Amino acid sequence: MSKGNWEELAAKKREQLEKSIPDEWRVPTNLLPPADQLDVTSFPETSGWFTPEELAITNSTALELIPKLASGELKSETVTRAFCKRAVAAHQLTNCLSETCFERALTTAKALDEHLAKTGKPIGPLHGLPISLKDNFNLKGLDATVGFASHVGDPAPYDAVLADLLREAGAVFYVKTNVPTAMMIAETVNNVFGRTVNPRNRKLTSGGSSGGESALIAFKGSPLGVGTDIGGSLRIPAACTGIFTLRPSFGRFPTLRCRSGMPGQEAVQSVNGPLTRTLADLEFYSRTVVDAKTWRYDPRCLPIPWRSIALPQKLKIAVMYDDGMALPTPPVTRALKHAAAKLQAAGHEVVTWSSKDQAEGQSLLNRMFVADGGRAIKRELERTGEPMRPEMMMYEVAKELSASEYWQLHIDRQAFQKKYLDRWLGEGIDAILCPTTPYSGVESGKFEHVGYTGVFNVLDYSCISFPTGITADKSIDVALGESYKPLTDLDKGIQADYNPEVVHGAPVSLQIVAQRLEEEKCVAMCKEVLSAIGI
């Protein structure tokens, strides 16, 4: 059904978003940094726009805030106002928001404060904590456009199941964050809200598809956010902005009642997970969600409580230095070699993991994404005459599979999963350590490869992307030069695009990969890695 002109709908939506921001929280133009200031993460401290109390609150981690909220030392209304104000600044500087519900948030916060004052007890383990949500999480009365003009003016009639769980635990929802069209681009850009940029360097992408979340959290406009991942959409943005995330296996966290960019595509399952500034916040969130008995909210969740893990004293970690499709850029290779050496020095067994199966996994992922010939995406675009974005041309040219071809795709996927599992068990490894992306950071419009993340979606393995404490250094991480023989044409393009000057100072992240449904072990092993590298 036609819905009108996409440009008019997009303009209307942007206007609505701007009008939803109170003047009292909007940074005056004369205080904003110049457009050519790349790193804006210090703006809250240097601008004079925030009070000392607001800075103290918003610079705190979730685990620092929660006991103060639970005891009444901090009021939820005070904390919520501080994060609303900082989220507005983040949006003015990075274009990270898609929806706000500030009045609703303050009403919720006040009710939580009243409950605590009356009963002396917090409502739950997240009592009074503001939590940001990626755009596709439905909140009743708010749009979830997922970057399509066709979804403008189509407010959700219900909340996402995860939102129900988090609210019952005491969370306060105040903003939703920008995503790319259909959530199927590795950067955050769409025809409705435009592009989200990286607050650490506004020439660089914040990643995608959870790039609104990553920009907001890196700016400290949220203490904790939730995104989703179908091919790297949590891990890529986390790596681009130097924060933590967990990509869980399907069935640990509830996923029902979220809006999909490709409804019904379940050959590779979308999952959701936290984006945080610390591993401790990530672990606390994960335990809190699972301990709420997710299987009572979502029939597809598995009745597995959060488990205590005792790691072997000596881990066997397989390092994958490249995926056979694209060599990591020099800062990432340096960080990976550094981590491997530190793990070995700490007494762990470090072996090399061959990339021989990675290309097959990436091919399977690509086939799954376009199995409908791009019809789901084209249908939404055609409703308003919205053009296909250039980053999504694979959906424009895709050929729809027949039912028998689709069934064969599932057979191929299962055979790949079995082959990988047998190899893992045969090698006797505990984890794979590898890049999250080929990049430390990458200029907007130049993100090219999701193979380091996407293959593990096909396998449904538990993964954490974590910052290494290493940053790109133009004096060390020089381009490989003409003597380098690229692995593929893709690799050739990535290495040619690598610009040490532009990415100088960008944080480098890596990825620790555990087996399916080993989220607790993944967290524990990430602690070991961070300890070994001195973080």
PDB file of C-alpha atoms in Angstrom, residues 57-180:
ATOM      1  CA  ILE A  57      26.422  11.087  37.166  1.00  0.00           C
ATOM      2  CA  THR A  58      26.970  10.635  33.447  1.00  0.00           C
ATOM      3  CA  ASN A  59      30.645   9.741  33.821  1.00  0.00           C
ATOM      4  CA  SER A  60      29.647   6.882  36.140  1.00  0.00           C
ATOM      5  CA  THR A  61      29.287   3.294  35.021  1.00  0.00           C
ATOM      6  CA  ALA A  62      26.020   1.405  35.418  1.00  0.00           C
ATOM      7  CA  LEU A  63      27.426  -0.571  38.344  1.00  0.00           C
ATOM      8  CA  GLU A  64      28.502   2.644  40.071  1.00  0.00           C
ATOM      9  CA  LEU A  65      25.011   4.126  39.685  1.00  0.00           C
ATOM     10  CA  ILE A  66      22.864   1.113  40.592  1.00  0.00           C
ATOM     11  CA  PRO A  67      23.678   0.868  44.336  1.00  0.00           C
ATOM     12  CA  LYS A  68      23.237   4.632  44.715  1.00  0.00           C
ATOM     13  CA  LEU A  69      19.859   4.442  42.992  1.00  0.00           C
ATOM     14  CA  ALA A  70      18.811   1.415  45.054  1.00  0.00           C
ATOM     15  CA  SER A  71      19.741   3.128  48.330  1.00  0.00           C
ATOM     16  CA  GLY A  72      18.173   6.457  47.441  1.00  0.00           C
ATOM     17  CA  GLU A  73      21.514   8.263  47.555  1.00  0.00           C
ATOM     18  CA  LEU A  74      20.711   9.285  43.978  1.00  0.00           C
ATOM     19  CA  LYS A  75      17.173   9.852  42.734  1.00  0.00           C
ATOM     20  CA  SER A  76      16.228   8.247  39.461  1.00  0.00           C
ATOM     21  CA  GLU A  77      14.711  11.540  38.319  1.00  0.00           C
ATOM     22  CA  THR A  78      18.065  13.292  38.827  1.00  0.00           C
ATOM     23  CA  VAL A  79      20.008  10.568  37.024  1.00  0.00           C
ATOM     24  CA  THR A  80      17.489  10.394  34.186  1.00  0.00           C
ATOM     25  CA  ARG A  81      17.555  14.169  33.645  1.00  0.00           C
ATOM     26  CA  ALA A  82      21.355  14.117  33.497  1.00  0.00           C
ATOM     27  CA  PHE A  83      21.428  11.380  30.848  1.00  0.00           C
ATOM     28  CA  CYS A  84      18.608  13.001  28.857  1.00  0.00           C
ATOM     29  CA  LYS A  85      20.627  16.224  28.705  1.00  0.00           C
ATOM     30  CA  ARG A  86      23.859  14.443  27.715  1.00  0.00           C
ATOM     31  CA  ALA A  87      22.013  12.337  25.118  1.00  0.00           C
ATOM     32  CA  VAL A  88      20.736  15.548  23.513  1.00  0.00           C
ATOM     33  CA  ALA A  89      24.304  16.865  23.286  1.00  0.00           C
ATOM     34  CA  ALA A  90      25.428  13.549  21.819  1.00  0.00           C
ATOM     35  CA  HIS A  91      22.717  13.836  19.190  1.00  0.00           C
ATOM     36  CA  GLN A  92      23.618  17.417  18.299  1.00  0.00           C
ATOM     37  CA  LEU A  93      27.222  16.335  17.746  1.00  0.00           C
ATOM     38  CA  THR A  94      26.800  12.872  16.167  1.00  0.00           C
ATOM     39  CA  ASN A  95      23.163  12.525  14.975  1.00  0.00           C
ATOM     40  CA  CYS A  96      22.656   9.380  17.063  1.00  0.00           C
ATOM     41  CA  LEU A  97      18.981   9.495  18.112  1.00  0.00           C
ATOM     42  CA  SER A  98      15.840   8.351  16.306  1.00  0.00           C
ATOM     43  CA  GLU A  99      13.190   8.700  19.043  1.00  0.00           C
ATOM     44  CA  THR A 100      12.880  10.380  22.418  1.00  0.00           C
ATOM     45  CA  CYS A 101      10.387   9.818  25.228  1.00  0.00           C
ATOM     46  CA  PHE A 102      11.716  12.232  27.794  1.00  0.00           C
ATOM     47  CA  GLU A 103       8.420  13.046  29.542  1.00  0.00           C
ATOM     48  CA  ARG A 104       7.590   9.360  29.831  1.00  0.00           C
ATOM     49  CA  ALA A 105      11.058   8.692  31.231  1.00  0.00           C
ATOM     50  CA  LEU A 106      10.772  11.379  33.913  1.00  0.00           C
ATOM     51  CA  THR A 107       7.311  10.128  34.898  1.00  0.00           C
ATOM     52  CA  THR A 108       8.705   6.605  35.263  1.00  0.00           C
ATOM     53  CA  ALA A 109      11.717   7.853  37.223  1.00  0.00           C
ATOM     54  CA  LYS A 110       9.535   9.845  39.635  1.00  0.00           C
ATOM     55  CA  ALA A 111       7.315   6.795  40.208  1.00  0.00           C
ATOM     56  CA  LEU A 112      10.380   4.686  40.993  1.00  0.00           C
ATOM     57  CA  ASP A 113      11.617   7.315  43.462  1.00  0.00           C
ATOM     58  CA  GLU A 114       8.202   7.342  45.148  1.00  0.00           C
ATOM     59  CA  HIS A 115       8.162   3.551  45.354  1.00  0.00           C
ATOM     60  CA  LEU A 116      11.576   3.519  47.033  1.00  0.00           C
ATOM     61  CA  ALA A 117      10.594   6.265  49.462  1.00  0.00           C
ATOM     62  CA  LYS A 118       7.372   4.464  50.397  1.00  0.00           C
ATOM     63  CA  THR A 119       8.612   0.874  50.631  1.00  0.00           C
ATOM     64  CA  GLY A 120      12.319   1.257  51.290  1.00  0.00           C
ATOM     65  CA  LYS A 121      12.955  -1.307  48.572  1.00  0.00           C
ATOM     66  CA  PRO A 122      14.074  -0.950  44.942  1.00  0.00           C
ATOM     67  CA  ILE A 123      11.692  -2.326  42.354  1.00  0.00           C
ATOM     68  CA  GLY A 124      14.372  -4.560  40.832  1.00  0.00           C
ATOM     69  CA  PRO A 125      18.082  -4.954  40.066  1.00  0.00           C
ATOM     70  CA  LEU A 126      18.059  -2.090  37.521  1.00  0.00           C
ATOM     71  CA  HIS A 127      16.042   0.258  39.748  1.00  0.00           C
ATOM     72  CA  GLY A 128      15.981   3.756  38.244  1.00  0.00           C
ATOM     73  CA  LEU A 129      18.747   3.168  35.671  1.00  0.00           C
ATOM     74  CA  PRO A 130      18.267   4.891  32.289  1.00  0.00           C
ATOM     75  CA  ILE A 131      18.790   2.432  29.435  1.00  0.00           C
ATOM     76  CA  SER A 132      18.910   3.361  25.747  1.00  0.00           C
ATOM     77  CA  LEU A 133      17.468   1.087  23.071  1.00  0.00           C
ATOM     78  CA  LYS A 134      18.245   0.586  19.418  1.00  0.00           C
ATOM     79  CA  ASP A 135      15.482   1.863  17.143  1.00  0.00           C
ATOM     80  CA  ASN A 136      14.034  -1.579  16.317  1.00  0.00           C
ATOM     81  CA  PHE A 137      12.955  -2.261  19.915  1.00  0.00           C
ATOM     82  CA  ASN A 138       9.268  -1.462  20.013  1.00  0.00           C
ATOM     83  CA  LEU A 139       8.100   0.931  22.693  1.00  0.00           C
ATOM     84  CA  LYS A 140       4.363   1.534  22.700  1.00  0.00           C
ATOM     85  CA  GLY A 141       3.440   4.816  21.030  1.00  0.00           C
ATOM     86  CA  LEU A 142       6.820   5.365  19.371  1.00  0.00           C
ATOM     87  CA  ASP A 143       7.815   4.651  15.786  1.00  0.00           C
ATOM     88  CA  ALA A 144      10.383   1.998  14.947  1.00  0.00           C
ATOM     89  CA  THR A 145      11.288   3.090  11.435  1.00  0.00           C
ATOM     90  CA  VAL A 146      14.454   0.945  11.149  1.00  0.00           C
ATOM     91  CA  GLY A 147      15.538   3.548   8.597  1.00  0.00           C
ATOM     92  CA  PHE A 148      12.523   3.224   6.262  1.00  0.00           C
ATOM     93  CA  ALA A 149      10.348   6.217   5.410  1.00  0.00           C
ATOM     94  CA  SER A 150       7.427   3.777   5.061  1.00  0.00           C
ATOM     95  CA  HIS A 151       7.421   3.186   8.830  1.00  0.00           C
ATOM     96  CA  VAL A 152       7.164   6.888   9.733  1.00  0.00           C
ATOM     97  CA  GLY A 153       3.915   7.547  11.599  1.00  0.00           C
ATOM     98  CA  ASP A 154       3.378   3.889  12.485  1.00  0.00           C
ATOM     99  CA  PRO A 155       3.736   3.821  16.278  1.00  0.00           C
ATOM    100  CA  ALA A 156       4.189   0.487  17.996  1.00  0.00           C
ATOM    101  CA  PRO A 157       1.029  -0.941  19.623  1.00  0.00           C
ATOM    102  CA  TYR A 158       3.079  -2.815  22.214  1.00  0.00           C
ATOM    103  CA  ASP A 159       6.504  -3.014  23.831  1.00  0.00           C
ATOM    104  CA  ALA A 160       9.239  -5.434  22.840  1.00  0.00           C
ATOM    105  CA  VAL A 161       9.414  -8.412  25.183  1.00  0.00           C
ATOM    106  CA  LEU A 162      12.917  -7.404  26.311  1.00  0.00           C
ATOM    107  CA  ALA A 163      11.592  -3.945  27.162  1.00  0.00           C
ATOM    108  CA  ASP A 164       8.931  -5.564  29.354  1.00  0.00           C
ATOM    109  CA  LEU A 165      11.622  -7.550  31.170  1.00  0.00           C
ATOM    110  CA  LEU A 166      13.923  -4.557  31.659  1.00  0.00           C
ATOM    111  CA  ARG A 167      11.092  -2.309  32.850  1.00  0.00           C
ATOM    112  CA  GLU A 168      10.066  -4.880  35.437  1.00  0.00           C
ATOM    113  CA  ALA A 169      13.703  -4.884  36.593  1.00  0.00           C
ATOM    114  CA  GLY A 170      13.478  -1.101  37.098  1.00  0.00           C
ATOM    115  CA  ALA A 171      14.916   0.334  33.872  1.00  0.00           C
ATOM    116  CA  VAL A 172      13.931   3.774  32.593  1.00  0.00           C
ATOM    117  CA  PHE A 173      13.660   4.172  28.798  1.00  0.00           C
ATOM    118  CA  TYR A 174      14.364   7.665  27.463  1.00  0.00           C
ATOM    119  CA  VAL A 175      15.757   7.423  23.888  1.00  0.00           C
ATOM    120  CA  LYS A 176      15.966   5.111  20.912  1.00  0.00           C
ATOM    121  CA  THR A 177      18.927   5.294  18.577  1.00  0.00           C
ATOM    122  CA  ASN A 178      19.607   5.516  14.866  1.00  0.00           C
ATOM    123  CA  VAL A 179      20.188   2.530  12.562  1.00  0.00           C
ATOM    124  CA  PRO A 180      20.925   2.051   8.852  1.00  0.00           C
TER     125      PRO A 180
END
